[in-house]
């Protein structure tokens, strides 16, 4: 399902009745008066009730706003987190009609049995227990009918309201609401596409195949479409209920939760964005079962590298390095960021972490503080960072609920150490060296052309006819080319020389020296490549 948010006159006409209905609700709850400065904002409870009254799309939008702690006061965030993702169950006739239309066969031919009573009923879909003709026990997730048209209309109405609000009340422009609506539309699009969820399940099963004490139900592809998702049945008990009966099992299960979270983030660039107790079951044999992959996040390699540097800087107490790593995660519009003020706020965050007892440190709260500081000083935080922060907040809350005395940061440190050792294994170093070698080759092949263009302008006498800023920019570009070239050669020498020492297996201090040289060369080359890519991206944006 594709959700469009670039409305035209015809879509405005179609959305007009819904738009009027939404406006009437907002007026009744005094939102419009508050925006016009003629009254107080509605109370947090009234805001929540407004979203619930406006229906599914706005309920989901309220849940997204609950992640934006940088935009709203804490009382509103706490209230929006209470939004219920549940609706009355669909009748079996509607469920059967959807299943048969999507899978193209009568229900009796598709399943040997199909429970009329749903296991769960949420805003997007409901889940039924069923049995296939081969005896396979499955759970069938069926989407509510008519969602596509309803969501498209609501997103269109929401986009118009945001555009109108920004034109009437300029102070709203600082909130980047059009960007928020766009990201929300994309998120809702993914959540209502069960084929996307099926692909996520396959990716997570592959990424976590070696995690002990964990089982993720597989997808039954021949019984799945964009609106029907059939999976293996997970006959488990909610982890919070299990904890009350088996407290002795919690340390092992919590370590498994931490491992699956960190391993998917740093190894695969994936994470489950909604790890609450209802999505984590404990099977009869004691293994964990992870459910509901409708809300997941993805981090590209550059963001993962920046996240690693950010965590390392925070642990070391280096606020300046933490600031640079944070800005690497949110590169868009970074030239407008008030860096000095941001550094001051991040210093305060880092100081607060280091003065606290390590057992009381929260990664989710630390990320939340970074997001708030960034938003105050002009950073456009990527949507994935909000999802990641939300995931850590939910995970840490669940861990405190399961075992208040558990040393969560101890589990975190242990898993980070394991991942770091794996990251710097000889196999991974070979892989990194090959990839960075290709980047080095590209950099070296581009440099002569850049140099020729600069020298041609000098030879043609064009430098005398350009303004001083252009001359300065040209000189800066020449300087950057030389710096990148020299840096690339030095780092390549470190990687090659270190690799020769490592492969020689000389042992002792020569082996250690080789490993240090390889790691230093890789890290240095990575910084050169990131700097080059960031500069090239900025230059491309400038041309547009």
Coordinates of C-alpha atoms in Angstrom, one line a residue, residues 266 304-329 343 346-354 358 361 366-367 370 412 416 420 523 527:
X266 CA 25.6 -3.7 15.2
X304 CA 26.1 1.9 12.7
X305 CA 29.8 3.1 12.7
X306 CA 28.7 6.5 14.0
X307 CA 26.6 4.8 16.7
X308 CA 29.6 2.7 17.7
X309 CA 31.8 5.9 18.0
X310 CA 29.1 7.7 19.9
X311 CA 28.8 4.9 22.5
X312 CA 32.6 4.7 22.8
X313 CA 32.9 8.4 23.3
X314 CA 30.1 8.5 25.9
X315 CA 31.8 5.6 27.8
X316 CA 35.2 7.5 27.7
X317 CA 33.5 10.8 28.7
X318 CA 34.7 12.5 25.5
X319 CA 31.9 15.0 24.8
X320 CA 33.6 16.5 21.7
X321 CA 33.9 13.1 20.1
X322 CA 30.4 12.2 21.1
X323 CA 29.1 15.4 19.5
X324 CA 30.9 14.7 16.2
X325 CA 29.7 11.1 16.2
X326 CA 26.1 12.3 16.9
X327 CA 26.2 14.8 14.0
X328 CA 27.5 12.0 11.7
X329 CA 24.3 10.1 12.5
X343 CA 28.7 20.7 22.7
X346 CA 26.3 17.1 25.4
X347 CA 29.0 17.7 27.9
X348 CA 26.2 18.0 30.5
X349 CA 24.7 14.7 29.3
X350 CA 28.1 12.9 29.5
X351 CA 28.9 14.4 32.9
X352 CA 25.5 13.2 34.3
X353 CA 26.2 9.7 33.0
X354 CA 29.6 9.5 34.5
X358 CA 26.7 2.6 36.4
X361 CA 22.5 4.4 33.7
X366 CA 21.0 9.0 27.3
X367 CA 19.8 8.8 23.7
X370 CA 20.9 13.7 23.0
X412 CA 25.3 -4.7 28.0
X416 CA 29.5 -5.2 23.5
X420 CA 33.9 -5.9 19.6
X523 CA 40.0 3.2 11.3
X527 CA 37.5 8.3 8.6

